[in-house]
Coordinates of C-alpha atoms and ligand atoms in Angstrom, one line a residue:
M1 CA 0.0 0.0 0.0
K2 CA 1.4 3.4 -1.0
P3 CA 1.9 5.9 1.9
V4 CA 0.0 9.3 1.9
R5 CA 2.8 11.8 1.2
K6 CA 1.0 14.6 -0.6
A7 CA -1.8 16.9 0.3
V8 CA -4.0 19.2 -1.7
L9 CA -5.1 22.5 -0.1
P10 CA -7.8 24.3 -2.1
V11 CA -7.2 28.0 -1.3
A12 CA -8.9 29.7 -4.2
G13 CA -12.1 30.6 -2.4
L14 CA -13.1 34.3 -2.1
G15 CA -14.1 34.3 1.5
T16 CA -17.2 36.4 0.9
R17 CA -18.6 35.6 4.3
V18 CA -15.8 37.5 6.0
L19 CA -15.6 40.5 3.7
P20 CA -14.2 43.2 3.8
G21 CA -11.4 41.5 5.8
T22 CA -10.7 39.3 2.8
K23 CA -10.7 42.0 0.2
T24 CA -6.9 42.1 0.1
T25 CA -6.0 39.3 2.5
P26 CA -6.7 35.7 1.4
K27 CA -9.1 34.2 3.9
E28 CA -6.6 31.4 4.6
L29 CA -4.2 34.0 5.9
L30 CA -6.6 35.6 8.4
N31 CA -5.0 35.5 11.8
V32 CA -6.3 33.1 14.5
V33 CA -4.7 34.2 17.8
D34 CA -1.2 35.0 16.3
R35 CA -0.9 33.0 13.1
P36 CA -2.8 32.5 9.9
I37 CA -5.3 29.8 9.5
L38 CA -3.1 28.1 7.0
S39 CA -0.3 27.8 9.5
Y40 CA -2.5 25.5 11.6
I41 CA -3.5 23.4 8.6
V42 CA 0.1 22.9 7.3
A43 CA 1.2 22.0 10.8
E44 CA -1.5 19.4 10.9
G45 CA -0.4 18.0 7.6
R46 CA 3.3 17.9 8.5
A47 CA 2.5 16.1 11.8
A48 CA 0.7 13.5 9.7
G49 CA 3.7 12.9 7.5
I50 CA 2.8 15.0 4.5
E51 CA 6.0 15.8 2.5
H52 CA 4.5 17.9 -0.3
F53 CA 1.7 20.5 -0.2
V54 CA -0.1 21.4 -3.3
F55 CA -2.0 24.7 -3.0
V56 CA -4.7 25.3 -5.5
T57 CA -4.8 29.1 -5.6
G58 CA -6.6 31.8 -7.6
R59 CA -6.2 35.4 -8.5
S60 CA -5.2 37.7 -5.6
K61 CA -3.9 34.8 -3.5
G62 CA -0.2 35.6 -4.1
A63 CA 0.3 36.4 -0.4
I64 CA 0.0 32.7 0.3
E65 CA 3.2 32.0 -1.6
D66 CA 4.9 34.9 0.1
Y67 CA 3.9 33.6 3.5
F68 CA 5.8 30.4 2.9
D69 CA 9.0 32.2 1.8
H70 CA 11.7 34.2 3.5
Q71 CA 10.8 37.8 4.5
V72 CA 14.4 38.9 4.3
E73 CA 14.0 42.4 5.7
L74 CA 11.9 41.3 8.6
E75 CA 14.3 38.5 9.4
A76 CA 17.2 40.8 9.4
Q77 CA 15.4 43.2 11.7
L78 CA 14.5 40.5 14.1
E79 CA 18.1 39.2 14.1
A80 CA 19.5 42.7 14.7
K81 CA 17.1 43.2 17.6
G82 CA 17.9 39.8 19.1
K83 CA 14.3 38.5 18.8
T84 CA 15.6 35.0 18.3
A85 CA 12.5 33.0 19.6
I86 CA 10.1 34.5 17.0
L87 CA 12.8 34.4 14.3
K88 CA 13.2 30.7 14.9
Q89 CA 9.5 30.2 14.8
L90 CA 9.3 31.9 11.5
R91 CA 12.1 29.9 10.0
D92 CA 10.9 26.6 11.4
E93 CA 7.7 27.0 9.5
L94 CA 9.3 27.6 6.1
P95 CA 9.0 24.7 3.6
K96 CA 12.0 22.6 2.7
A97 CA 13.1 23.3 -0.9
G98 CA 10.5 21.8 -3.3
E99 CA 8.0 20.9 -0.5
M100 CA 5.3 23.2 -1.8
S101 CA 3.6 23.6 -5.3
F102 CA 1.2 26.2 -6.3
V103 CA -1.3 25.7 -9.1
R104 CA -4.0 28.1 -10.3
Q105 CA -7.7 27.3 -10.4
M106 CA -8.6 30.0 -13.0
Q107 CA -12.4 29.8 -12.5
P108 CA -14.3 29.1 -9.3
L109 CA -16.0 26.0 -10.5
G110 CA -16.2 24.1 -7.2
L111 CA -14.2 22.0 -4.8
G112 CA -14.1 19.0 -7.2
H113 CA -12.6 21.2 -9.9
A114 CA -10.1 22.6 -7.5
V115 CA -8.9 19.2 -6.5
W116 CA -8.8 18.1 -10.1
C117 CA -6.4 21.0 -10.9
A118 CA -3.8 19.2 -8.7
R119 CA -3.9 16.0 -10.7
D120 CA -0.6 16.2 -12.4
I121 CA 1.3 17.2 -9.3
I122 CA -0.3 14.4 -7.3
G123 CA 0.2 11.7 -10.0
D124 CA -0.6 8.1 -9.3
E125 CA -0.6 7.9 -5.5
P126 CA -3.0 8.3 -2.6
F127 CA -3.3 11.9 -1.3
A128 CA -4.9 13.9 1.4
V129 CA -7.2 16.9 1.0
L130 CA -7.2 19.5 3.7
L131 CA -9.9 22.2 3.6
P132 CA -8.3 25.3 5.1
D133 CA -11.7 26.7 6.2
V134 CA -11.7 24.3 9.1
I135 CA -9.1 24.2 11.9
I136 CA -9.3 21.0 13.8
D137 CA -7.7 21.0 17.2
G138 CA -6.9 17.4 17.9
E139 CA -4.2 15.4 19.6
P140 CA -3.0 13.7 17.5
G141 CA -4.2 15.9 14.6
A142 CA -7.2 15.0 12.6
L143 CA -5.2 14.0 9.5
S144 CA -2.9 11.9 11.6
Q145 CA -5.9 10.1 12.9
L146 CA -7.1 9.5 9.3
V147 CA -3.6 8.3 8.2
D148 CA -3.7 5.9 11.1
V149 CA -7.1 4.5 9.9
Y150 CA -5.8 4.4 6.3
N151 CA -2.8 2.4 7.3
R152 CA -5.2 -0.2 8.8
V153 CA -8.0 -0.3 6.3
G154 CA -6.7 1.3 3.1
G155 CA -9.0 2.7 0.4
N156 CA -10.5 6.1 0.8
I157 CA -11.2 7.8 4.2
V158 CA -13.4 10.8 4.8
A159 CA -13.4 12.6 8.2
V160 CA -16.8 13.2 9.6
E161 CA -18.3 14.9 12.6
Q162 CA -21.8 14.9 14.0
V163 CA -23.8 18.1 13.4
P164 CA -27.4 19.0 14.4
M165 CA -29.8 17.4 11.9
E166 CA -31.1 20.9 11.0
D167 CA -27.6 21.9 9.8
T168 CA -27.0 19.0 7.5
H169 CA -28.0 21.0 4.4
K170 CA -24.8 23.0 4.7
Y171 CA -22.5 20.1 4.3
G172 CA -21.7 16.9 2.5
V173 CA -23.3 14.1 4.5
V174 CA -22.5 10.4 4.5
A175 CA -24.8 7.4 4.8
P176 CA -23.1 5.0 7.2
S177 CA -23.9 1.3 6.7
K178 CA -21.8 -0.5 9.4
I179 CA -20.6 1.5 12.4
D180 CA -17.7 0.2 14.5
G181 CA -16.9 2.9 17.1
R182 CA -15.6 5.9 15.3
L183 CA -15.2 4.1 12.0
A184 CA -18.0 3.4 9.6
T185 CA -18.4 1.8 6.2
M186 CA -20.6 3.8 3.9
S187 CA -23.5 3.1 1.5
G188 CA -23.6 6.6 0.1
M189 CA -22.9 10.3 0.5
V190 CA -24.6 13.4 -0.7
E191 CA -23.6 17.0 -1.1
K192 CA -25.8 19.6 0.7
P193 CA -29.0 17.5 1.0
P194 CA -32.2 19.6 1.1
Q195 CA -33.6 20.0 4.7
G196 CA -35.2 16.9 6.0
T197 CA -33.5 14.5 3.5
A198 CA -30.0 13.9 5.0
P199 CA -29.1 10.2 5.4
S200 CA -27.5 10.9 8.8
N201 CA -26.1 13.7 10.8
L202 CA -22.5 12.8 9.9
S203 CA -21.1 15.7 8.0
I204 CA -18.0 15.6 5.8
A205 CA -15.5 17.7 7.8
G206 CA -12.8 18.9 5.4
R207 CA -10.2 16.1 5.7
Y208 CA -9.9 13.3 3.2
I209 CA -7.6 10.6 2.1
L210 CA -8.3 9.7 -1.6
Q211 CA -7.0 7.3 -4.2
P212 CA -5.8 8.9 -7.5
E213 CA -8.7 7.2 -9.4
I214 CA -10.8 10.1 -8.2
F215 CA -9.2 12.3 -10.8
G216 CA -10.7 10.2 -13.7
L217 CA -14.1 10.8 -12.3
L218 CA -13.5 14.5 -11.6
A219 CA -12.4 14.9 -15.2
A220 CA -16.1 14.5 -16.3
Q221 CA -16.6 17.9 -14.7
E222 CA -20.3 17.3 -14.0
K223 CA -22.0 19.9 -11.9
G224 CA -23.9 19.1 -8.8
A225 CA -25.2 21.0 -5.7
G226 CA -25.0 24.8 -6.1
N227 CA -24.2 24.3 -9.8
E228 CA -20.6 23.5 -8.8
I229 CA -18.3 20.5 -9.6
Q230 CA -18.6 18.7 -6.3
L231 CA -15.9 16.5 -4.8
T232 CA -18.6 14.6 -3.0
D233 CA -20.3 13.5 -6.2
S234 CA -17.1 12.0 -7.6
M235 CA -16.4 10.3 -4.3
A236 CA -20.0 8.8 -4.4
R237 CA -19.2 7.4 -7.8
L238 CA -15.8 6.1 -6.8
M239 CA -17.6 4.3 -3.9
G240 CA -19.1 1.9 -6.4
V241 CA -15.6 0.5 -7.2
Q242 CA -13.4 1.3 -4.2
D243 CA -13.7 1.1 -0.4
F244 CA -14.7 4.2 1.5
H245 CA -14.7 4.6 5.3
A246 CA -16.0 7.5 7.3
Y247 CA -14.0 8.3 10.5
E248 CA -15.4 10.4 13.3
Y249 CA -12.2 12.1 14.5
E250 CA -11.5 13.3 18.0
G251 CA -10.9 17.0 18.3
A252 CA -12.6 20.4 18.4
T253 CA -13.7 21.8 15.0
Y254 CA -13.5 25.5 14.2
D255 CA -15.1 26.5 11.0
C256 CA -13.2 29.7 10.2
G257 CA -15.2 30.5 7.1
D258 CA -17.7 32.8 8.8
K259 CA -17.6 35.5 11.4
I260 CA -18.8 33.6 14.5
G261 CA -16.6 30.6 13.6
L262 CA -13.6 32.8 13.3
L263 CA -14.4 34.3 16.6
R264 CA -14.9 30.9 18.2
A265 CA -11.5 29.8 16.8
N266 CA -9.7 32.8 18.2
V267 CA -11.2 32.4 21.7
G268 CA -11.1 28.6 21.7
L269 CA -7.5 28.4 20.6
A270 CA -6.3 31.2 22.8
L271 CA -7.8 29.3 25.8
K272 CA -5.7 26.3 24.8
R273 CA -2.4 28.2 24.8
P274 CA -0.7 27.9 28.2
E275 CA 0.8 31.4 28.0
L276 CA -2.5 33.0 26.9
A277 CA -5.2 31.0 28.7
A278 CA -5.5 33.0 31.9
G279 CA -5.5 36.4 30.1
A280 CA -8.0 35.1 27.4
R281 CA -10.4 33.7 30.1
A282 CA -10.3 37.0 32.1
A283 CA -11.0 39.0 28.9
V284 CA -13.9 36.9 27.9
E285 CA -15.4 36.8 31.4
A286 CA -15.1 40.6 31.7
L287 CA -16.8 41.1 28.3
L288 CA -19.7 38.7 29.3
K289 CA -20.3 40.7 32.5
A290 CA -20.2 44.1 30.8
Ligands
G1P301 C1 -17.2 21.6 1.4 C2 -17.6 20.2 1.0 C3 -18.6 19.6 1.9 C4 -18.0 19.7 3.3 C5 -17.6 21.1 3.7 C6 -16.9 21.1 5.1 O1 -18.3 22.5 1.3 O2 -18.1 20.3 -0.3 O3 -18.9 18.3 1.6 O4 -19.0 19.2 4.2 O5 -16.7 21.6 2.7 O6 -16.5 22.4 5.4 P1 -18.2 24.1 1.3 O7 -18.1 24.5 2.8 O8 -17.1 24.5 0.5 O9 -19.5 24.6 0.7

């Protein structure tokens, strides 16, 4: 069985739910506590053994490439001022030579199309997909948990989490057939089912391990929910010929794609940082009393 070495990060989305903040800053670079959302996502990938990150970008996303490069003036300033701890942190996060690729999705045709744009760089091996809207705070990280499952059962793995039944229309939803603890085999999946029609309350949570045969199905470029080319639709088709498992990961999910989610992420992750927890708690409690 081939190991999971590469990950696709679709980062072409416009971030309209958090405008105007995303007018000139890609939403994936919005700060959560003291680092961009992408920093958490790449750290999760590296911890899971990812050796190559493929960013599917779009127009006005150039700052993402710059984030993962040296900022020579800044580093010189920090060095001159003796700020070695933060300098080390910045340098530790830089990719190794050749560890990152950037490919453009030139039209916003959907998540399935974005993933398909990475096909040549992924080639003929299993790969992960990490949706950077969602920070998952898990120990081990959500993708590490998925890789662990993949190493046991192979095939394709989709991370899921339980959501209230009335929210299922916002997500891809899986139909589990046999449930064994956190792991389930599946009989189907559907993207954004209309209210009242979801096959379960297990939503697809933005972490996947997929086999390269998905690209052949994505190539058909058929449109689905929202008139977009949906990854879920091609996964549902691939399920006819390959194994798929859903895994309910352990960890806190922060959807950073909207205002309240971003706020939750900032508060929740500050409360988890030993050096910030007491101050964050005091600030939140004071605001709640005001
Ligand atoms: C995408 C996927 C959906 C998944 C969701 C998780 O939807 O298509 O299956 O449940 O991410 O965040 P989007 O949020 O891009 O509409």
